[in-house]
Amino acid sequence: MMCKGKQLAPVAVSYYILVSLLASISDGNPIRRNSTVSGTSEGDISSKIITIKTNDATVNVTASNRSTGKKTNETVSNTTDIAKPTIQSADTKTDNKISISYNTEDLEEPITKDVIRRVWYKRQGESDEQPTGAECPPLGLESLRVDDTRLRASSTERFGLGAHRGRLNIQSGIEDGDIYDGAWCAGHKDTNQWLEVDARRPTKFTAVILQGRSSIWSWDWVTSYKVQLSNDTYNWTPSMNGTEEAIFEGNTDTETPVLGTLPVPVVARYLRINPQTWYENGTICLRAEIMGCPLPDPNNIYTLETDQGSTDKLDFQHHNYKEMRKFMKAVNEECPNITRIYSIGKSHQGLKMYVMEISDNPGKHELGEPEFRYVAGMHGNEALGRELVLNLMQYMCQEYRKGNPRIVHLVKETRIHLLPSMNPDGYEMAAKKGSELSGWALGRYSYEGIDMNHNFADLNSVMWDAQEIEMDKKKVPNHYIPIPEYYTSETAMVATETRAVINWMQLIPFVLSANLHGGELVVTYPYDMTRDWAPKDLTPTPDDSFFRWLATVYATTNQVMVNPDRRHCHNEDFMQGNNIINGANWHTVPGSMNDFSYLHTNCFEVTVELSCDKFPHKSELPTEWENNKESLLVYMEQVHRGIKGVVRDKDTNDGIADAIIAVDEINHDIRTAFDGDYWRLLNPGEYEVTAKAEGYFPSTRLCRVNYEPYPTICDFTLTKTPKQRLREILAKGGKIPKDLMLRLRQIRLRKLRASTKAINRRRSQ
């Protein structure tokens, strides 16, 4: 009996006829009878949807992606401080190139009164004026310009507490009693003890900065002291306060630096700090810095040792938020054709997180051109990175205008993003105290008290837990690991600044990055977190050899790191490892930006500890620029190492977004950007590389990376699977071609024959 009812449409009839054929095709799951093929369905092959939540609205950006065979949702946590991106359509013919960028910032826009009140509110008695005595620069105890031979003491408790350890902000080791303790401590408890500093030339001494002992186990500090001065170490003159010997107020805790200004500046070569009283339950221990202006002395042989600074005409000074805005605006106006300023969001206090983009076509991602970033100021008190990034902006602008071929090539072949201050709130807190008085930790954390170096999603544990459960390790994702749900909740302790940076990472296909810190002289590379939560343990990535290369490139071109005569900063000697170390083998850091960048995006990132002094005096900035200039440039050039190319659809020649690029024997894949281009950082050698995308047959080829500093081109052309072709036809309401019908029938029959033979064999046995 025939069933009565409406006649099915031809497309629907073809669909149901082919369901059984498609079920046997091995390139994916079968289409269910209740599936809906449309522009927004789960099986969509025409759209890639990116959801961006901003303070204004939720923006759904639809980018044509006819070849990926899946819908991709990248959801950024809603926050009022994430910048709203701009959507740009680049190609109306193919309708498959949608780029996303941030709005260009107008730095003429005034800072709101509410932000000014929150950030620069002055309590009663506070002043913007520089403290008396701080007009002269530091001699350099903290920055190590004063070497150990220039420090002497009346007595020493033991070697680890010798005069050479009496440096401002020096950090102790974990154990008391080792050779790396956190202060000079006298061997006797009396008022005849002293710490002596040799300036090696006539110097107008103006002030002394004192700090207590750095120690986990001991509390020791000096509560009052005298200052004595000499030109020959035999005849000593006390600092006088009128007709009486001046007594200076010392510390009330171990960490807060206290400035003691000499009533009258004194010219001398040697200065002694003579403790008079100390913490009653402790002993005589101190860390110090001396402020003094060196005077010209043609007969002094040590005058020749003065730092020569830099020949580059750059703005060497510390820039607070307002000054940084003016500076970046000036660079943009000097080089408007290659620079653009945008903001990725706001800090907790409302300060914008500005980025300078440097490119020959700013504001656009160009096919085949890699994206690079420098991030500084994650810890607000580590100010050197901030100033180096600002110097780099100005230097590249000036050299590009001069026609420097190296800089011109970098600008034309790379899209560079420079974020000088990831934690602007923290910087302003530290800057209020000044470079010498901010201490070791003031301004390190966000305004909410969050250490952003531990604030990114811990994807290491997600991956390692999955590997322990899954028997087949190849099934465990090794890249683009999703962010756990607990991390995206509104109650998660995630800083606004961290959310803004994650959003930035997801929107721009960065290839290489470096995170600039301070307080040490070493380059660390992932992983930063140990696998079993050990305090430290060597934990390499699958790309360990290339990460070691990146770290070595920076360290071996840094003028201070390569100096064999330099002393270590605090309590570890990194020179034995050529000034590089696996981050987890130094100390474990769960939730680091380096690990997150590697596991959630395509970007490789290392951390550079730039200097022993986190917040160097402005007089030291020219020398620090020269120490790091070549390193900053040569590291950027590494973005062109390895292979790059475009993965295209054979039929349309369009780029395929989200195609996976897998390198044989390296268990870490990357993905193509929205227009199908990719960059895979690799050391020289020959590699078997496979490109694969959902709905396509994979393609494999050999790619050879040479020693030349430019990438090898490895393009791929992928062919759609029959299932993918069928989906596209059905989505458009078209008819099934005869050749496709025949191919599907042949596949079905071939599989039926194979399964029948297998069944018959089992029956006969």
CSV table of N, CA and C in Angstrom, one decimal, residues 13 70 108 112 131 169 200 224 287 292 306 324 330 360 410 435 503 553 589 596 622 627 648 674 729 741:
chain,number,residue,atom,x,y,z
A,13,VAL,N,14.7,14.1,-0.7
A,13,VAL,CA,14.8,12.7,-1.1
A,13,VAL,C,16.2,12.3,-1.3
A,70,LYS,N,33.2,23.3,10.5
A,70,LYS,CA,32.7,23.4,11.9
A,70,LYS,C,32.5,24.9,12.3
A,108,GLU,N,44.4,62.7,22.1
A,108,GLU,CA,44.0,64.0,22.5
A,108,GLU,C,42.8,64.0,23.5
A,112,THR,N,39.6,61.1,32.1
A,112,THR,CA,38.4,61.5,32.9
A,112,THR,C,38.8,61.9,34.3
A,131,PRO,N,61.9,63.9,46.8
A,131,PRO,CA,62.4,64.0,48.2
A,131,PRO,C,63.7,64.7,48.2
A,169,ASN,N,67.6,46.1,48.2
A,169,ASN,CA,66.7,45.1,47.6
A,169,ASN,C,67.4,43.8,47.2
A,200,ARG,N,85.2,55.9,44.6
A,200,ARG,CA,86.3,55.9,43.6
A,200,ARG,C,86.6,57.3,43.0
A,224,SER,N,68.5,53.4,63.9
A,224,SER,CA,69.1,54.7,63.7
A,224,SER,C,70.6,54.5,63.4
A,287,ARG,N,70.7,46.8,54.4
A,287,ARG,CA,70.9,46.9,53.0
A,287,ARG,C,70.8,48.4,52.6
A,292,GLY,N,74.5,60.2,45.4
A,292,GLY,CA,75.6,61.2,45.3
A,292,GLY,C,75.9,61.6,43.8
A,306,THR,N,83.5,55.6,33.9
A,306,THR,CA,82.1,56.1,33.9
A,306,THR,C,81.3,55.5,32.7
A,324,MET,N,53.6,58.9,29.3
A,324,MET,CA,53.6,57.9,28.3
A,324,MET,C,52.6,58.2,27.1
A,330,ALA,N,53.6,61.5,20.3
A,330,ALA,CA,54.7,62.1,19.6
A,330,ALA,C,55.3,61.2,18.5
A,360,ASP,N,54.2,48.4,8.0
A,360,ASP,CA,54.0,49.2,6.8
A,360,ASP,C,52.6,49.4,6.4
A,410,LEU,N,62.4,44.9,8.9
A,410,LEU,CA,61.5,44.5,10.0
A,410,LEU,C,60.1,45.0,9.9
A,435,SER,N,62.1,55.6,42.0
A,435,SER,CA,62.9,54.4,41.6
A,435,SER,C,63.6,53.7,42.7
A,503,ASN,N,42.0,38.3,25.7
A,503,ASN,CA,41.1,38.7,24.6
A,503,ASN,C,42.0,39.1,23.4
A,553,VAL,N,69.3,33.3,21.9
A,553,VAL,CA,69.5,34.5,21.0
A,553,VAL,C,69.5,35.8,21.8
A,589,VAL,N,55.7,28.0,38.3
A,589,VAL,CA,54.8,29.2,38.1
A,589,VAL,C,53.5,28.7,37.5
A,596,PHE,N,50.4,29.7,29.0
A,596,PHE,CA,49.1,29.9,28.4
A,596,PHE,C,49.2,30.2,26.9
A,622,PRO,N,70.1,55.0,29.7
A,622,PRO,CA,70.8,55.0,28.4
A,622,PRO,C,71.7,53.7,28.4
A,627,ASN,N,72.5,48.0,26.6
A,627,ASN,CA,72.7,46.6,27.0
A,627,ASN,C,71.7,45.7,26.3
A,648,ARG,N,45.1,26.2,1.3
A,648,ARG,CA,44.0,26.6,0.4
A,648,ARG,C,43.1,25.5,0.0
A,674,PHE,N,42.7,33.3,10.1
A,674,PHE,CA,41.4,33.3,9.4
A,674,PHE,C,41.5,33.4,7.9
A,729,ILE,N,26.7,21.2,-1.1
A,729,ILE,CA,25.6,21.1,-2.1
A,729,ILE,C,24.2,21.2,-1.4
A,741,MET,N,27.6,11.0,-6.7
A,741,MET,CA,26.8,9.8,-6.4
A,741,MET,C,27.5,8.5,-6.7
